[in-house]
């Protein structure tokens, strides 16, 4: 009895253990399956007021910019590199363009106009001036000149020619001078034909270092370019009432024979401002304007810059050649001519370096010298301006090559 009870109890306990293990296994499996189903539902379930399709779209839209950025960083656009040769070529091309003859009319007159306002431009050296006729223009801040040394070095308000200590032999063969840009204005000093006997050049056995433009007494005389007045005085040397203005590009302009001077030394003037009235003071035979252009005190023909008859500036940029300082100079004004001059200078320098000379000694003859230096008697005579029968004196120096 007891034995049978014990076996029955053991069977019941064994069945209960198996049931517990099955139940536990089922409980473990069911939660995992449910979580997986829940995750699946979170991905595919449509959001409120949306359709199922766009659910994946935000994920794609978020990834696209990142992929595009990575691709851009991985394959960046090639950087544009400008070589010094290309930059130099562009500069030369721009210089050629600016050197070309171009008729440039006077900028508008500001005389009689009221300045309404002066505005800052973002550059302390540049201001914008508004006028009463609804016009405006850029002007330099007079207190901040582009190159302060221009208005300091060799600055003299009494002496006409303060450049006596300047060594012009050190000046290069040509200098590029900017005449006009957005800040540099221009105005013809007085429009009219240059008198036939008032041209730049030799006149009555003396140099005439400017041009004479006939005018009526009291006609307004304008500042050609903006700048600072260096001289405003009566000159007893022939100019009469004289005004000299120095410009920030190094040029100086002279206005002589005036009947009245309207500006004072150290005063800043704008291009087109009336600085005086025409007259016949000083060494003058009638009312006219004597106008000069100088660079470091050296005069050159003003008609290289200005067409006085039409009142126009001839070019934006001026190639000032050292040869222009000669009162007899007829050198052309263009870039190609300057290149040709440089090439000619090089040829002449090479020819000069190749020259050979011989000092006559006892026993020398023209024939012997010709054989010695690989030339002919005719060439030796031509180079020295002698004849084949010329007696060769001891110590004389002959060119043989």
Short mmCIF file of C-alpha atoms in Angstrom, two decimals:
data_model
loop_
_atom_site.label_atom_id
_atom_site.label_comp_id
_atom_site.label_asym_id
_atom_site.label_seq_id
_atom_site.Cartn_x
_atom_site.Cartn_y
_atom_site.Cartn_z
CA UNK A 1 0.00 0.00 0.00
CA UNK A 2 2.67 2.29 0.97
CA UNK A 3 4.81 1.19 -1.92
CA UNK A 4 1.96 1.88 -4.41
CA UNK A 5 1.35 5.33 -2.87
CA UNK A 6 4.94 6.24 -3.12
CA UNK A 7 5.18 5.29 -6.82
CA UNK A 8 2.02 7.24 -7.65
CA UNK A 9 3.32 10.34 -5.83
CA UNK A 10 6.66 10.09 -7.68
CA UNK A 11 4.88 9.91 -11.05
CA UNK A 12 2.81 12.96 -10.20
CA UNK A 13 5.92 14.94 -9.15
CA UNK A 14 7.76 13.95 -12.36
CA UNK A 15 4.81 15.04 -14.54
CA UNK A 16 4.58 18.34 -12.68
CA UNK A 17 8.31 19.05 -13.30
CA UNK A 18 7.99 18.43 -16.99
CA UNK A 19 4.92 20.66 -17.12
CA UNK A 20 6.77 23.44 -15.29
CA UNK A 21 9.72 23.24 -17.69
CA UNK A 22 7.36 23.38 -20.71
CA UNK A 23 5.48 26.26 -19.20
CA UNK A 24 8.71 28.14 -18.48
CA UNK A 25 9.98 27.53 -22.00
CA UNK A 26 6.69 28.77 -23.40
CA UNK A 27 6.80 31.90 -21.23
CA UNK A 28 10.35 32.66 -22.40
CA UNK A 29 9.48 32.29 -26.05
CA UNK A 30 6.30 34.31 -26.00
CA UNK A 31 7.75 37.61 -24.73
CA UNK A 32 10.60 37.51 -27.31
CA UNK A 33 8.12 36.90 -30.09
CA UNK A 34 5.90 39.66 -28.85
CA UNK A 35 8.83 42.17 -28.67
CA UNK A 36 9.84 41.35 -32.23
CA UNK A 37 6.30 41.90 -33.37
CA UNK A 38 6.15 45.19 -31.50
CA UNK A 39 9.39 46.38 -33.16
CA UNK A 40 8.02 45.47 -36.55
CA UNK A 41 4.87 47.39 -35.88
CA UNK A 42 6.87 50.50 -34.84
CA UNK A 43 8.64 50.60 -38.20
CA UNK A 44 5.77 49.98 -40.53
CA UNK A 45 2.92 51.56 -38.63
CA UNK A 46 1.79 54.76 -40.41
CA UNK A 47 2.02 58.01 -38.49
CA UNK A 48 -1.07 60.05 -37.89
CA UNK A 49 -2.33 61.97 -40.97
CA UNK A 50 0.30 60.38 -43.19
CA UNK A 51 0.40 57.60 -45.70
CA UNK A 52 2.55 54.49 -45.16
CA UNK A 53 4.90 55.23 -48.07
CA UNK A 54 6.51 58.42 -46.74
CA UNK A 55 7.46 56.67 -43.50
CA UNK A 56 10.77 55.57 -45.02
CA UNK A 57 11.30 58.89 -46.84
CA UNK A 58 12.48 60.93 -43.82
CA UNK A 59 15.20 58.40 -43.20
CA UNK A 60 16.37 58.79 -46.81
CA UNK A 61 16.15 62.58 -46.65
CA UNK A 62 18.25 62.66 -43.53
CA UNK A 63 20.94 60.48 -45.08
CA UNK A 64 21.12 62.22 -48.47
CA UNK A 65 22.81 65.44 -47.34
CA UNK A 66 25.38 63.45 -45.39
CA UNK A 67 26.16 61.29 -48.39
CA UNK A 68 26.36 64.38 -50.64
CA UNK A 69 28.69 66.12 -48.20
CA UNK A 70 30.93 63.09 -47.95
CA UNK A 71 31.06 62.79 -51.73
CA UNK A 72 31.92 66.48 -52.01
CA UNK A 73 34.72 66.15 -49.48
CA UNK A 74 36.00 63.01 -51.11
CA UNK A 75 36.02 64.60 -54.59
CA UNK A 76 36.47 68.34 -54.05
CA UNK A 77 36.35 70.72 -57.00
CA UNK A 78 39.84 71.51 -58.31
CA UNK A 79 41.19 74.80 -56.94
CA UNK A 80 41.87 77.44 -59.58
CA UNK A 81 45.51 78.47 -59.32
CA UNK A 82 46.65 81.67 -61.06
CA UNK A 83 50.32 81.55 -61.86
CA UNK A 84 52.56 84.64 -61.70
CA UNK A 85 52.94 84.38 -65.50
CA UNK A 86 49.14 84.49 -65.99
CA UNK A 87 48.81 87.39 -63.58
CA UNK A 88 51.58 89.25 -65.37
CA UNK A 89 49.93 88.56 -68.74
CA UNK A 90 46.61 89.92 -67.44
CA UNK A 91 48.38 93.01 -66.09
CA UNK A 92 50.11 93.64 -69.41
CA UNK A 93 46.83 93.16 -71.30
CA UNK A 94 45.08 95.64 -68.99
CA UNK A 95 47.99 98.06 -69.34
CA UNK A 96 47.82 97.82 -73.13
CA UNK A 97 44.09 98.58 -72.99
CA UNK A 98 44.53 101.60 -70.71
CA UNK A 99 47.39 102.96 -72.80
CA UNK A 100 45.30 102.97 -75.96
CA UNK A 101 44.21 106.45 -77.14
CA UNK A 102 40.70 107.12 -75.82
CA UNK A 103 38.81 110.42 -75.85
CA UNK A 104 37.72 110.97 -72.23
CA UNK A 105 35.43 113.92 -71.60
CA UNK A 106 35.68 116.18 -68.57
CA UNK A 107 33.96 115.06 -65.41
CA UNK A 108 30.98 117.19 -64.41
CA UNK A 109 31.62 120.57 -62.82
CA UNK A 110 31.01 120.86 -59.09
CA UNK A 111 31.31 124.65 -59.12
CA UNK A 112 28.09 126.23 -57.95
CA UNK A 113 26.70 122.91 -56.65
CA UNK A 114 25.81 122.49 -53.00
CA UNK A 115 27.15 119.45 -51.16
CA UNK A 116 24.13 117.83 -49.51
CA UNK A 117 25.93 115.09 -47.64
CA UNK A 118 29.19 113.18 -47.35
CA UNK A 119 28.91 109.43 -46.78
CA UNK A 120 31.42 106.87 -45.59
CA UNK A 121 32.37 104.21 -48.13
CA UNK A 122 33.91 101.64 -45.81
CA UNK A 123 37.37 102.89 -46.74
CA UNK A 124 38.70 105.69 -44.54
CA UNK A 125 40.56 107.19 -47.51
CA UNK A 126 37.47 107.33 -49.75
CA UNK A 127 34.19 109.20 -49.31
CA UNK A 128 30.98 109.56 -51.32
CA UNK A 129 29.80 113.14 -51.87
CA UNK A 130 26.16 113.89 -52.75
CA UNK A 131 25.41 117.11 -54.66
CA UNK A 132 22.30 119.25 -54.95
CA UNK A 133 21.63 118.19 -58.57
CA UNK A 134 21.13 114.54 -57.50
CA UNK A 135 24.61 113.54 -58.64
CA UNK A 136 27.39 111.97 -56.63
CA UNK A 137 31.01 110.94 -56.97
CA UNK A 138 33.83 109.31 -55.08
CA UNK A 139 36.43 111.64 -53.59
CA UNK A 140 39.55 111.01 -51.58
CA UNK A 141 39.55 111.96 -47.95
CA UNK A 142 41.78 115.02 -48.01
CA UNK A 143 43.18 114.13 -44.58
CA UNK A 144 44.29 110.68 -45.78
CA UNK A 145 46.14 111.13 -49.10
CA UNK A 146 46.99 108.01 -51.07
CA UNK A 147 50.70 108.63 -50.75
CA UNK A 148 51.53 111.17 -48.08
CA UNK A 149 55.14 111.41 -49.27
CA UNK A 150 53.95 112.97 -52.54
CA UNK A 151 52.76 116.00 -50.60
CA UNK A 152 55.68 116.07 -48.15
CA UNK A 153 58.89 115.27 -49.99
CA UNK A 154 60.21 118.22 -52.06
CA UNK A 155 57.18 120.24 -50.95
CA UNK A 156 57.88 123.97 -51.23
CA UNK A 157 55.21 126.68 -51.41
CA UNK A 158 57.65 129.41 -52.51
CA UNK A 159 60.30 127.86 -54.75
CA UNK A 160 59.07 126.96 -58.26
CA UNK A 161 61.53 124.11 -58.84
CA UNK A 162 62.21 122.19 -55.60
CA UNK A 163 63.66 119.12 -57.34
CA UNK A 164 67.20 120.35 -57.92
CA UNK A 165 68.71 117.58 -55.77
CA UNK A 166 66.85 114.79 -57.65
CA UNK A 167 69.13 112.59 -59.75
CA UNK A 168 67.10 112.08 -62.91
CA UNK A 169 69.75 109.73 -64.31
CA UNK A 170 68.42 107.12 -61.89
CA UNK A 171 64.92 107.39 -63.37
CA UNK A 172 63.90 104.37 -65.50
CA UNK A 173 63.43 104.83 -69.24
CA UNK A 174 59.64 104.88 -68.80
CA UNK A 175 57.15 105.32 -65.95
CA UNK A 176 53.49 104.24 -65.98
CA UNK A 177 51.27 107.04 -64.61
CA UNK A 178 47.59 106.53 -63.85
CA UNK A 179 45.62 109.59 -64.96
CA UNK A 180 42.01 108.54 -64.43
CA UNK A 181 40.03 106.02 -62.41
CA UNK A 182 36.94 106.01 -60.17
CA UNK A 183 38.66 108.41 -57.78
CA UNK A 184 40.79 110.48 -60.13
CA UNK A 185 38.67 112.98 -62.02
CA UNK A 186 39.64 115.07 -65.05
CA UNK A 187 38.64 118.43 -66.47
CA UNK A 188 40.19 120.34 -69.35
CA UNK A 189 41.89 123.44 -67.86
CA UNK A 190 40.48 125.54 -70.71
CA UNK A 191 39.05 124.20 -73.94
CA UNK A 192 40.42 125.79 -77.11
CA UNK A 193 42.96 125.37 -79.87
CA UNK A 194 46.63 125.73 -78.99
CA UNK A 195 48.12 128.80 -80.67
CA UNK A 196 50.30 127.81 -83.67
CA UNK A 197 53.22 129.73 -82.14
CA UNK A 198 52.41 128.48 -78.66
CA UNK A 199 53.33 124.83 -79.07
CA UNK A 200 55.69 122.95 -76.78
CA UNK A 201 59.24 123.09 -78.13
CA UNK A 202 61.95 125.57 -79.10
CA UNK A 203 60.72 129.11 -79.75
CA UNK A 204 62.84 132.16 -80.55
CA UNK A 205 66.06 130.37 -79.54
CA UNK A 206 64.69 129.38 -76.13
CA UNK A 207 62.63 126.40 -74.93
CA UNK A 208 58.88 126.90 -74.59
CA UNK A 209 58.00 124.31 -71.96
CA UNK A 210 54.22 124.43 -72.20
CA UNK A 211 51.33 125.31 -74.50
CA UNK A 212 49.51 128.63 -74.97
CA UNK A 213 45.71 128.59 -75.32
CA UNK A 214 44.08 131.91 -76.29
CA UNK A 215 41.06 132.93 -74.20
CA UNK A 216 38.93 135.88 -73.20
CA UNK A 217 39.94 137.95 -70.19
CA UNK A 218 38.39 136.51 -67.03
CA UNK A 219 37.56 133.08 -68.52
CA UNK A 220 37.41 130.36 -65.81
CA UNK A 221 40.46 128.12 -65.44
CA UNK A 222 39.85 124.63 -64.03
CA UNK A 223 42.00 122.22 -62.05
CA UNK A 224 42.92 119.46 -64.52
CA UNK A 225 43.20 116.73 -61.88
CA UNK A 226 42.58 116.61 -58.15
CA UNK A 227 45.51 117.58 -55.98
CA UNK A 228 47.06 120.04 -53.56
CA UNK A 229 48.06 123.60 -54.46
CA UNK A 230 51.83 124.02 -54.03
CA UNK A 231 52.29 127.50 -55.55
CA UNK A 232 49.84 130.39 -55.78
CA UNK A 233 51.76 133.63 -56.26
CA UNK A 234 52.82 136.29 -58.72
CA UNK A 235 55.99 135.20 -60.54
CA UNK A 236 58.34 137.86 -61.89
CA UNK A 237 60.14 135.40 -64.12
CA UNK A 238 57.47 135.60 -66.83
CA UNK A 239 54.59 133.45 -65.59
CA UNK A 240 52.73 136.36 -63.99
CA UNK A 241 49.98 135.08 -61.69
CA UNK A 242 50.88 131.41 -61.39
CA UNK A 243 49.26 128.37 -59.79
CA UNK A 244 51.02 125.00 -59.50
CA UNK A 245 49.07 121.92 -58.39
CA UNK A 246 50.73 118.67 -57.41
CA UNK A 247 48.73 115.48 -58.03
CA UNK A 248 48.98 112.16 -56.21
CA UNK A 249 50.49 110.42 -59.27
CA UNK A 250 53.58 112.68 -59.05
CA UNK A 251 52.64 115.05 -61.88
CA UNK A 252 52.46 118.82 -61.44
CA UNK A 253 50.36 121.16 -63.62
CA UNK A 254 51.21 124.84 -64.14
CA UNK A 255 48.65 127.59 -64.89
CA UNK A 256 50.25 130.91 -65.88
CA UNK A 257 49.32 134.50 -66.93
CA UNK A 258 46.15 134.45 -64.78
CA UNK A 259 44.33 137.67 -64.04
CA UNK A 260 43.20 136.35 -60.66
CA UNK A 261 44.11 133.45 -58.37
CA UNK A 262 41.26 131.86 -56.39
CA UNK A 263 43.16 129.23 -54.36
CA UNK A 264 45.90 129.30 -51.71
CA UNK A 265 48.99 127.12 -51.07
CA UNK A 266 48.30 123.79 -49.32
CA UNK A 267 44.63 123.95 -50.37
CA UNK A 268 43.14 120.72 -51.75
CA UNK A 269 41.26 121.11 -55.04
CA UNK A 270 39.09 118.70 -56.99
CA UNK A 271 39.28 118.13 -60.74
CA UNK A 272 36.98 120.66 -62.40
CA UNK A 273 37.19 123.21 -59.60
CA UNK A 274 37.71 126.81 -60.75
CA UNK A 275 41.15 127.85 -59.48
CA UNK A 276 41.60 131.18 -61.29
CA UNK A 277 40.63 133.46 -64.14
CA UNK A 278 42.41 133.83 -67.47
CA UNK A 279 44.47 136.92 -68.13
CA UNK A 280 47.66 138.38 -69.59
CA UNK A 281 49.96 138.98 -66.62
CA UNK A 282 53.72 138.45 -66.78
CA UNK A 283 55.52 138.04 -70.09
CA UNK A 284 52.43 137.93 -72.31
CA UNK A 285 51.28 139.68 -75.47
CA UNK A 286 47.59 138.94 -75.02
CA UNK A 287 45.09 136.97 -72.89
CA UNK A 288 45.95 133.28 -72.89
CA UNK A 289 46.57 130.37 -70.57
CA UNK A 290 50.13 129.08 -70.38
CA UNK A 291 49.76 125.43 -69.30
CA UNK A 292 52.59 123.05 -68.38
CA UNK A 293 52.89 119.43 -67.26
CA UNK A 294 55.97 118.37 -65.30
CA UNK A 295 57.28 115.28 -63.56
CA UNK A 296 59.88 115.89 -60.84
CA UNK A 297 60.41 119.32 -62.35
CA UNK A 298 61.00 117.98 -65.88
CA UNK A 299 58.58 119.36 -68.48
CA UNK A 300 57.01 117.38 -71.32
CA UNK A 301 54.46 118.22 -74.02
CA UNK A 302 50.96 118.60 -72.45
CA UNK A 303 49.39 117.62 -75.78
CA UNK A 304 50.57 114.08 -75.08
CA UNK A 305 47.88 114.06 -72.37
CA UNK A 306 45.13 116.40 -73.53
CA UNK A 307 43.35 117.24 -76.78
CA UNK A 308 42.74 120.90 -75.91
CA UNK A 309 40.61 121.61 -78.99
CA UNK A 310 38.05 118.96 -78.01
CA UNK A 311 38.71 119.22 -74.28
CA UNK A 312 39.29 115.48 -73.87
CA UNK A 313 41.89 113.42 -72.05
CA UNK A 314 43.80 111.26 -74.52
CA UNK A 315 44.11 108.10 -72.40
CA UNK A 316 43.48 106.65 -68.94
CA UNK A 317 47.10 105.67 -68.36
CA UNK A 318 50.14 107.56 -69.55
CA UNK A 319 53.47 105.96 -70.39
CA UNK A 320 55.91 108.75 -69.57
CA UNK A 321 59.21 108.17 -71.33
CA UNK A 322 62.42 109.74 -70.24
CA UNK A 323 62.98 110.90 -73.81
CA UNK A 324 59.87 113.12 -73.53
CA UNK A 325 61.83 115.52 -71.34
CA UNK A 326 63.83 116.65 -74.34
CA UNK A 327 62.41 119.81 -75.85
CA UNK A 328 63.11 118.29 -79.29
CA UNK A 329 61.49 114.92 -78.55
CA UNK A 330 59.11 113.49 -81.15
CA UNK A 331 58.90 110.03 -79.56
CA UNK A 332 55.60 108.22 -80.02
CA UNK A 333 53.19 107.32 -77.24
CA UNK A 334 52.18 103.69 -77.40
CA UNK A 335 53.14 100.40 -75.80
CA UNK A 336 54.49 98.76 -78.96
CA UNK A 337 56.73 101.75 -79.59
CA UNK A 338 58.13 101.45 -76.07
CA UNK A 339 58.95 97.76 -76.67
CA UNK A 340 60.64 98.67 -79.96
CA UNK A 341 62.65 101.36 -78.18
CA UNK A 342 63.80 98.87 -75.55
CA UNK A 343 64.87 96.41 -78.23
CA UNK A 344 66.73 99.16 -80.07
CA UNK A 345 68.41 100.20 -76.82
CA UNK A 346 69.56 96.62 -76.28
CA UNK A 347 70.96 96.42 -79.82
CA UNK A 348 72.81 99.69 -79.37
CA UNK A 349 74.17 98.54 -76.02
CA UNK A 350 75.34 95.26 -77.56
CA UNK A 351 76.97 97.11 -80.47
CA UNK A 352 78.69 99.47 -78.07
CA UNK A 353 79.99 96.55 -76.00
CA UNK A 354 81.39 94.97 -79.19
CA UNK A 355 83.38 98.08 -80.16
CA UNK A 356 87.17 97.68 -80.23
CA UNK A 357 89.79 100.42 -80.25
CA UNK A 358 93.51 100.45 -81.00
CA UNK A 359 96.13 102.99 -79.98
CA UNK A 360 98.61 103.69 -82.81
CA UNK A 361 102.15 102.54 -82.20
CA UNK A 362 105.31 102.80 -84.25
CA UNK A 363 105.08 100.64 -87.41
CA UNK A 364 101.25 100.40 -87.47
CA UNK A 365 99.51 100.70 -90.85
CA UNK A 366 95.83 100.60 -91.80
CA UNK A 367 96.37 97.37 -93.74
CA UNK A 368 98.12 95.70 -90.80
CA UNK A 369 95.33 96.79 -88.42
CA UNK A 370 92.65 95.49 -90.82
CA UNK A 371 94.32 92.05 -90.97
CA UNK A 372 94.89 91.97 -87.23
CA UNK A 373 91.28 92.74 -86.29
CA UNK A 374 89.56 90.88 -89.13
CA UNK A 375 88.12 93.92 -90.91
CA UNK A 376 88.92 96.11 -93.92
CA UNK A 377 90.72 99.41 -94.42
CA UNK A 378 87.48 100.87 -95.79
CA UNK A 379 85.58 100.02 -92.57
CA UNK A 380 88.32 101.50 -90.38
CA UNK A 381 88.29 104.71 -92.40
CA UNK A 382 84.48 104.92 -92.29
CA UNK A 383 84.28 104.39 -88.52
CA UNK A 384 86.93 107.02 -87.82
CA UNK A 385 86.14 109.54 -90.56
CA UNK A 386 89.59 109.31 -92.17
CA UNK A 387 91.01 108.44 -95.57
CA UNK A 388 93.30 105.59 -96.54
CA UNK A 389 96.06 108.15 -97.12
CA UNK A 390 95.71 109.73 -93.64
CA UNK A 391 98.98 109.77 -91.71
CA UNK A 392 98.60 107.77 -88.49
CA UNK A 393 100.04 109.76 -85.60
CA UNK A 394 101.54 107.92 -82.64
CA UNK A 395 99.13 107.69 -79.68
CA UNK A 396 96.01 108.26 -81.74
CA UNK A 397 93.09 106.01 -80.81
CA UNK A 398 91.25 104.39 -83.73
CA UNK A 399 88.12 102.32 -83.70
CA UNK A 400 88.83 99.02 -85.45
CA UNK A 401 85.58 97.03 -84.80
#
